[in-house]
């Protein structure tokens, strides 16, 4: 029996591994589709690694409008935007309409200001909306102090403030403290260290990260008045973003599809304020073969001790997944015989 296992290991040496297909098929032509690698933690395991299947899906709820453009959960409540409608889903998947939003080709972004504010903010169609949890009141599009509609591509929350980012002006507006319904038209900041326009924004811990086309930077809440946010010294780096919605928080880091002065298509992870490359040559060659990569969207999740960064390319109908736990890439997909 042991001899048979050893012979099989020799015949199929390297079978358990990541996706890695190079321009030279003789050098590497491995594809791992809907399977990921798990390294054995027991010294008595018969194999150092195994392939495990990725999760499937089952029907949970059916909405009357689509497509699904964003989902969010807060304080035991779940929300989803389908088409132009915001729905709340109960534990049985029953959907209740909570409001109507504008629509564009971008995903919906969400943020919450916790128990102190009791609000959920969302962006859709370039506009900002607020849902008040205590009263189930939906408000929007939200206006600033001059009765002008706030333009917002993305929204985030930090230190009691909602931050609304508008990619058409590279402007980040700031709400009143714990109040997403009140916005002073003069309370905003724009980048000062890079000349390229901003394309994305996200928040982790006590840092606001803003990505430009070719460079990026981070800000923090200094507590100054009237503008509490300032750039972090030394937090400027020479990598921007090619797909604004490819950013995802993974643990204490950000991962995104990058662009720089030298080119585009590498996947980067923040390490402090020094981005590091985590994509392989094989992943980069695949990404650069796609006609469009600016439409890439991402999300992160944890399953059975593995933390995954999922990067989907809608136009190319391709999905690449980075396993933060092992540092290996695999692919996801479905089979449709009619396509």
CSV table of C-alpha atoms in Angstrom, one decimal:
chain,number,residue,atom,x,y,z
A,1,UNK,CA,0.0,0.0,0.0
A,2,UNK,CA,2.8,2.4,0.9
A,3,UNK,CA,4.6,1.6,-2.3
A,4,UNK,CA,1.5,2.3,-4.3
A,5,UNK,CA,1.1,5.7,-2.6
A,6,UNK,CA,4.7,6.6,-3.2
A,7,UNK,CA,4.4,5.6,-6.9
A,8,UNK,CA,1.3,7.7,-7.3
A,9,UNK,CA,3.0,10.7,-5.7
A,10,UNK,CA,5.8,10.4,-8.2
A,11,UNK,CA,3.5,10.0,-11.2
A,12,UNK,CA,1.3,13.0,-10.1
A,13,UNK,CA,4.1,15.1,-8.6
A,14,UNK,CA,2.9,18.7,-8.3
A,15,UNK,CA,-0.7,17.8,-8.9
A,16,UNK,CA,-1.8,19.6,-5.7
A,17,UNK,CA,-1.1,23.2,-6.3
A,18,UNK,CA,-2.3,26.6,-7.5
A,19,UNK,CA,-3.3,27.9,-11.0
A,20,UNK,CA,-0.2,28.7,-12.9
A,21,UNK,CA,-0.3,28.8,-16.7
A,22,UNK,CA,2.6,30.7,-18.3
A,23,UNK,CA,3.3,31.9,-21.8
A,24,UNK,CA,5.5,28.8,-22.2
A,25,UNK,CA,3.2,25.8,-21.6
A,26,UNK,CA,6.2,23.5,-21.1
A,27,UNK,CA,7.2,25.6,-18.1
A,28,UNK,CA,3.8,25.7,-16.4
A,29,UNK,CA,0.3,24.8,-17.4
A,30,UNK,CA,-1.6,24.1,-14.1
A,31,UNK,CA,-5.2,25.2,-13.7
A,32,UNK,CA,-6.9,24.9,-10.3
A,33,UNK,CA,-10.6,25.6,-11.0
A,34,UNK,CA,-13.0,25.7,-8.0
A,35,UNK,CA,-10.4,23.9,-5.8
A,36,UNK,CA,-8.0,25.5,-3.3
A,37,UNK,CA,-4.9,24.1,-1.5
A,38,UNK,CA,-4.8,23.4,2.2
A,39,UNK,CA,-1.5,22.5,3.8
A,40,UNK,CA,-1.7,19.8,6.4
A,41,UNK,CA,-0.8,20.9,9.9
A,42,UNK,CA,-0.3,17.4,11.3
A,43,UNK,CA,3.2,15.9,11.1
A,44,UNK,CA,1.5,12.5,10.6
A,45,UNK,CA,-0.5,13.5,7.5
A,46,UNK,CA,0.0,11.3,4.5
A,47,UNK,CA,0.3,14.3,2.2
A,48,UNK,CA,1.7,17.7,2.9
A,49,UNK,CA,-1.2,19.4,1.0
A,50,UNK,CA,-4.7,18.5,-0.3
A,51,UNK,CA,-7.2,20.1,-2.7
A,52,UNK,CA,-10.5,21.1,-1.2
A,53,UNK,CA,-13.6,22.2,-3.0
A,54,UNK,CA,-14.8,25.8,-2.9
A,55,UNK,CA,-18.3,26.5,-1.5
A,56,UNK,CA,-21.4,26.2,-3.7
A,57,UNK,CA,-24.5,28.4,-3.6
A,58,UNK,CA,-28.1,27.8,-2.9
A,59,UNK,CA,-31.2,30.1,-3.3
A,60,UNK,CA,-31.9,32.2,-0.3
A,61,UNK,CA,-34.2,35.0,-1.5
A,62,UNK,CA,-35.8,36.2,-4.7
A,63,UNK,CA,-36.1,39.9,-5.4
A,64,UNK,CA,-38.5,41.6,-7.8
A,65,UNK,CA,-35.8,43.9,-9.2
A,66,UNK,CA,-32.2,43.2,-10.3
A,67,UNK,CA,-29.3,42.9,-10.7
A,68,UNK,CA,-27.8,42.5,-7.3
A,69,UNK,CA,-25.5,45.5,-6.8
A,70,UNK,CA,-24.4,45.4,-3.2
A,71,UNK,CA,-25.1,43.7,0.2
A,72,UNK,CA,-24.5,44.8,3.8
A,73,UNK,CA,-25.2,43.6,7.3
A,74,UNK,CA,-25.4,45.5,10.5
A,75,UNK,CA,-26.7,44.8,14.0
A,76,UNK,CA,-28.3,41.6,13.0
A,77,UNK,CA,-30.0,43.1,10.0
A,78,UNK,CA,-29.2,42.4,6.3
A,79,UNK,CA,-29.7,44.8,3.3
A,80,UNK,CA,-29.3,44.3,-0.4
A,81,UNK,CA,-29.7,46.6,-3.4
A,82,UNK,CA,-31.4,45.0,-6.4
A,83,UNK,CA,-31.7,47.2,-9.4
A,84,UNK,CA,-33.1,50.5,-8.1
A,85,UNK,CA,-34.5,49.1,-4.8
A,86,UNK,CA,-33.0,48.8,-1.3
A,87,UNK,CA,-34.4,45.7,0.4
A,88,UNK,CA,-34.1,44.3,3.9
A,89,UNK,CA,-33.9,40.6,4.2
A,90,UNK,CA,-35.2,38.7,7.2
A,91,UNK,CA,-33.8,35.3,8.4
A,92,UNK,CA,-36.1,33.4,6.0
A,93,UNK,CA,-35.0,35.5,3.0
A,94,UNK,CA,-38.2,37.5,2.8
A,95,UNK,CA,-37.5,40.9,1.2
A,96,UNK,CA,-39.0,44.2,2.4
A,97,UNK,CA,-38.5,47.3,0.2
A,98,UNK,CA,-36.9,50.1,2.1
A,99,UNK,CA,-36.3,52.7,-0.6
A,100,UNK,CA,-35.5,53.6,-4.2
A,101,UNK,CA,-32.1,54.6,-5.4
A,102,UNK,CA,-30.5,55.8,-8.6
A,103,UNK,CA,-28.6,53.3,-10.7
A,104,UNK,CA,-25.4,53.2,-12.8
A,105,UNK,CA,-22.8,50.6,-13.7
A,106,UNK,CA,-20.9,50.8,-10.4
A,107,UNK,CA,-21.5,48.6,-7.4
A,108,UNK,CA,-23.3,50.0,-4.4
A,109,UNK,CA,-21.1,50.8,-1.4
A,110,UNK,CA,-22.2,50.8,2.2
A,111,UNK,CA,-21.0,52.1,5.6
A,112,UNK,CA,-22.5,52.4,9.1
A,113,UNK,CA,-21.8,54.8,12.0
A,114,UNK,CA,-22.5,52.3,14.8
A,115,UNK,CA,-24.7,52.7,17.8
A,116,UNK,CA,-23.8,56.3,18.2
A,117,UNK,CA,-25.4,57.3,14.9
A,118,UNK,CA,-27.7,54.4,14.2
A,119,UNK,CA,-27.4,55.0,10.4
A,120,UNK,CA,-26.4,53.2,7.3
A,121,UNK,CA,-25.1,55.2,4.4
A,122,UNK,CA,-25.0,53.9,0.8
A,123,UNK,CA,-24.0,55.2,-2.6
A,124,UNK,CA,-25.7,54.3,-5.8
A,125,UNK,CA,-25.8,56.0,-9.2
A,126,UNK,CA,-23.4,58.7,-7.9
A,127,UNK,CA,-25.8,59.8,-5.1
A,128,UNK,CA,-25.8,59.4,-1.3
A,129,UNK,CA,-28.6,57.9,0.8
A,130,UNK,CA,-29.1,57.4,4.5
A,131,UNK,CA,-31.2,54.6,6.2
A,132,UNK,CA,-32.0,55.2,9.9
A,133,UNK,CA,-32.2,51.9,11.7
A,134,UNK,CA,-34.3,52.9,14.7
A,135,UNK,CA,-37.2,54.3,12.5
A,136,UNK,CA,-36.6,52.4,9.2
A,137,UNK,CA,-36.5,55.8,7.5
A,138,UNK,CA,-34.9,56.1,4.1
A,139,UNK,CA,-33.6,59.5,3.1
A,140,UNK,CA,-32.0,60.8,-0.1
A,141,UNK,CA,-30.5,61.8,-2.3
A,142,UNK,CA,-28.7,63.6,0.6
A,143,UNK,CA,-28.0,67.3,0.1
A,144,UNK,CA,-25.3,69.5,1.7
A,145,UNK,CA,-25.7,72.8,3.6
A,146,UNK,CA,-26.3,74.7,0.3
A,147,UNK,CA,-29.2,72.3,-0.7
A,148,UNK,CA,-26.9,70.8,-3.4
A,149,UNK,CA,-27.1,67.0,-4.0
A,150,UNK,CA,-23.9,65.4,-2.8
A,151,UNK,CA,-22.0,63.5,-5.5
A,152,UNK,CA,-20.7,60.2,-4.1
A,153,UNK,CA,-19.1,57.2,-5.8
A,154,UNK,CA,-18.1,55.5,-2.5
A,155,UNK,CA,-18.9,55.9,1.1
A,156,UNK,CA,-17.0,54.9,4.3
A,157,UNK,CA,-17.0,55.6,8.0
A,158,UNK,CA,-14.3,56.6,10.4
A,159,UNK,CA,-14.2,58.1,13.9
A,160,UNK,CA,-18.0,58.9,13.8
A,161,UNK,CA,-17.8,60.6,10.4
A,162,UNK,CA,-19.2,59.4,7.1
A,163,UNK,CA,-16.9,60.1,4.2
A,164,UNK,CA,-18.4,60.5,0.8
A,165,UNK,CA,-15.9,60.2,-2.1
A,166,UNK,CA,-16.7,61.7,-5.6
A,167,UNK,CA,-14.4,60.4,-8.4
A,168,UNK,CA,-15.4,63.3,-10.7
A,169,UNK,CA,-13.9,65.9,-8.5
A,170,UNK,CA,-11.4,63.9,-6.4
A,171,UNK,CA,-13.2,65.3,-3.4
A,172,UNK,CA,-13.9,63.6,0.0
A,173,UNK,CA,-16.8,65.2,1.9
A,174,UNK,CA,-17.3,64.7,5.7
A,175,UNK,CA,-20.6,64.5,7.5
A,176,UNK,CA,-21.3,66.0,10.9
A,177,UNK,CA,-20.2,63.8,13.8
A,178,UNK,CA,-22.6,60.8,14.1
A,179,UNK,CA,-25.0,62.4,11.7
A,180,UNK,CA,-25.2,61.3,8.1
A,181,UNK,CA,-28.1,63.6,7.3
A,182,UNK,CA,-26.0,66.8,7.9
A,183,UNK,CA,-23.1,67.8,5.6
A,184,UNK,CA,-21.4,71.1,5.6
A,185,UNK,CA,-20.5,72.1,2.0
A,186,UNK,CA,-17.1,73.4,3.2
A,187,UNK,CA,-16.1,70.3,5.0
A,188,UNK,CA,-14.1,68.3,2.4
A,189,UNK,CA,-10.6,67.5,1.5
A,190,UNK,CA,-8.7,66.8,-1.7
A,191,UNK,CA,-5.3,65.3,-2.2
A,192,UNK,CA,-2.3,67.6,-2.1
A,193,UNK,CA,0.7,65.3,-2.8
A,194,UNK,CA,-0.2,63.7,-6.1
A,195,UNK,CA,-1.3,65.2,-9.3
A,196,UNK,CA,-3.3,62.3,-10.7
A,197,UNK,CA,-7.0,62.2,-10.1
A,198,UNK,CA,-8.4,60.0,-7.3
A,199,UNK,CA,-10.3,56.9,-8.3
A,200,UNK,CA,-11.1,55.0,-5.0
A,201,UNK,CA,-11.4,55.4,-1.2
A,202,UNK,CA,-11.6,53.0,1.7
A,203,UNK,CA,-11.0,53.0,5.5
A,204,UNK,CA,-9.2,50.6,7.8
A,205,UNK,CA,-8.7,51.1,11.5
A,206,UNK,CA,-7.8,54.8,11.8
A,207,UNK,CA,-6.6,55.4,8.2
A,208,UNK,CA,-8.4,56.8,5.2
A,209,UNK,CA,-6.8,55.4,2.0
A,210,UNK,CA,-7.3,57.2,-1.3
A,211,UNK,CA,-6.1,55.7,-4.6
A,212,UNK,CA,-5.3,57.8,-7.7
A,213,UNK,CA,-4.7,56.6,-11.2
A,214,UNK,CA,-0.9,56.1,-10.6
A,215,UNK,CA,-0.2,57.2,-7.0
A,216,UNK,CA,-2.0,56.9,-3.7
A,217,UNK,CA,-1.8,58.1,-0.1
A,218,UNK,CA,-3.4,57.8,3.4
A,219,UNK,CA,-4.9,60.3,5.8
A,220,UNK,CA,-5.9,60.2,9.5
A,221,UNK,CA,-8.1,62.0,11.9
A,222,UNK,CA,-5.8,64.5,13.7
A,223,UNK,CA,-8.6,66.1,15.7
A,224,UNK,CA,-7.8,69.5,14.2
A,225,UNK,CA,-10.6,72.0,13.6
A,226,UNK,CA,-12.5,72.7,11.5
A,227,UNK,CA,-11.0,70.0,9.2
A,228,UNK,CA,-10.1,67.0,11.3
A,229,UNK,CA,-8.4,64.9,8.5
A,230,UNK,CA,-4.8,65.4,7.4
A,231,UNK,CA,-2.3,63.4,5.3
A,232,UNK,CA,-0.1,60.9,7.2
A,233,UNK,CA,3.5,61.8,6.9
A,234,UNK,CA,5.3,59.2,4.7
A,235,UNK,CA,2.1,57.6,3.6
A,236,UNK,CA,2.5,58.3,-0.2
A,237,UNK,CA,3.3,55.5,-2.6
A,238,UNK,CA,3.8,55.2,-6.3
A,239,UNK,CA,1.0,52.7,-7.1
A,240,UNK,CA,-2.5,53.7,-8.0
A,241,UNK,CA,-5.5,51.7,-9.0
A,242,UNK,CA,-6.7,50.5,-12.4
A,243,UNK,CA,-10.1,49.2,-11.2
A,244,UNK,CA,-11.7,51.4,-8.5
A,245,UNK,CA,-13.9,48.6,-7.1
A,246,UNK,CA,-11.1,46.1,-6.9
A,247,UNK,CA,-10.1,47.2,-3.4
A,248,UNK,CA,-11.0,44.9,-0.5
A,249,UNK,CA,-9.9,44.9,3.1
A,250,UNK,CA,-8.3,41.6,4.0
A,251,UNK,CA,-7.4,41.4,7.7
A,252,UNK,CA,-5.3,44.5,8.4
A,253,UNK,CA,-4.4,45.1,4.8
A,254,UNK,CA,-5.9,46.3,1.5
A,255,UNK,CA,-5.6,44.3,-1.7
A,256,UNK,CA,-6.2,45.9,-5.1
A,257,UNK,CA,-5.5,45.7,-8.8
A,258,UNK,CA,-2.8,48.3,-9.3
A,259,UNK,CA,-1.6,50.7,-11.9
A,260,UNK,CA,1.7,52.8,-11.9
A,261,UNK,CA,3.8,54.9,-14.2
A,262,UNK,CA,5.4,51.6,-15.4
A,263,UNK,CA,2.1,49.8,-16.3
A,264,UNK,CA,-0.9,48.0,-14.9
A,265,UNK,CA,-2.2,44.6,-14.0
A,266,UNK,CA,-0.4,43.6,-10.8
A,267,UNK,CA,-2.3,42.8,-7.6
A,268,UNK,CA,-0.8,44.6,-4.6
A,269,UNK,CA,-1.3,44.3,-0.9
A,270,UNK,CA,-0.6,47.0,1.6
A,271,UNK,CA,2.2,46.3,4.1
A,272,UNK,CA,2.2,49.3,6.3
A,273,UNK,CA,2.5,52.0,3.7
A,274,UNK,CA,4.7,50.0,1.4
A,275,UNK,CA,2.6,48.0,-1.2
A,276,UNK,CA,3.9,44.6,-2.1
A,277,UNK,CA,3.1,42.5,-5.1
A,278,UNK,CA,1.1,39.3,-4.5
A,279,UNK,CA,0.1,38.3,-8.0
A,280,UNK,CA,2.3,35.8,-9.9
A,281,UNK,CA,3.5,36.2,-13.5
A,282,UNK,CA,0.9,33.7,-14.6
A,283,UNK,CA,-1.9,35.6,-12.9
A,284,UNK,CA,-0.7,38.9,-14.4
A,285,UNK,CA,-0.4,37.4,-17.9
A,286,UNK,CA,-4.0,36.2,-17.7
A,287,UNK,CA,-5.2,39.6,-16.4
A,288,UNK,CA,-3.3,41.5,-19.1
A,289,UNK,CA,-4.9,39.3,-21.8
A,290,UNK,CA,-8.4,40.5,-21.0
A,291,UNK,CA,-9.9,43.2,-23.2
A,292,UNK,CA,-11.2,45.2,-20.2
A,293,UNK,CA,-9.8,45.1,-16.6
A,294,UNK,CA,-11.1,48.5,-15.3
A,295,UNK,CA,-14.4,46.7,-14.5
A,296,UNK,CA,-12.9,44.4,-11.9
A,297,UNK,CA,-14.7,44.1,-8.6
A,298,UNK,CA,-13.6,42.3,-5.5
A,299,UNK,CA,-14.7,41.1,-2.0
A,300,UNK,CA,-13.1,39.1,0.8
A,301,UNK,CA,-14.4,36.4,3.0
A,302,UNK,CA,-13.3,33.7,5.5
A,303,UNK,CA,-14.1,30.0,5.3
A,304,UNK,CA,-12.7,27.1,7.3
A,305,UNK,CA,-9.7,29.1,8.4
A,306,UNK,CA,-8.9,30.4,5.0
A,307,UNK,CA,-9.2,34.1,4.1
A,308,UNK,CA,-9.9,34.7,0.4
A,309,UNK,CA,-9.6,37.8,-1.8
A,310,UNK,CA,-12.0,37.3,-4.8
A,311,UNK,CA,-11.3,39.3,-7.9
A,312,UNK,CA,-13.9,39.1,-10.6
A,313,UNK,CA,-13.6,40.4,-14.2
A,314,UNK,CA,-17.2,40.7,-15.5
A,315,UNK,CA,-16.4,41.5,-19.2
A,316,UNK,CA,-13.8,38.6,-19.3
A,317,UNK,CA,-16.0,36.3,-17.3
A,318,UNK,CA,-13.0,35.4,-15.2
A,319,UNK,CA,-12.5,35.2,-11.5
A,320,UNK,CA,-9.2,34.9,-9.7
A,321,UNK,CA,-8.9,34.1,-6.0
A,322,UNK,CA,-6.0,34.7,-3.7
A,323,UNK,CA,-5.8,32.6,-0.5
A,324,UNK,CA,-4.3,34.8,2.1
A,325,UNK,CA,-3.7,31.8,4.3
A,326,UNK,CA,-1.4,29.9,1.8
A,327,UNK,CA,-0.4,32.7,-0.5
A,328,UNK,CA,-1.7,30.7,-3.5
A,329,UNK,CA,-4.0,31.6,-6.4
A,330,UNK,CA,-6.9,29.6,-7.9
A,331,UNK,CA,-9.7,30.3,-10.3
A,332,UNK,CA,-13.5,30.2,-9.9
A,333,UNK,CA,-16.1,29.6,-12.5
A,334,UNK,CA,-19.4,27.9,-13.5
A,335,UNK,CA,-20.1,25.8,-16.6
A,336,UNK,CA,-22.9,26.8,-19.0
A,337,UNK,CA,-23.1,24.6,-22.0
A,338,UNK,CA,-25.1,27.3,-23.9
A,339,UNK,CA,-22.3,29.8,-23.8
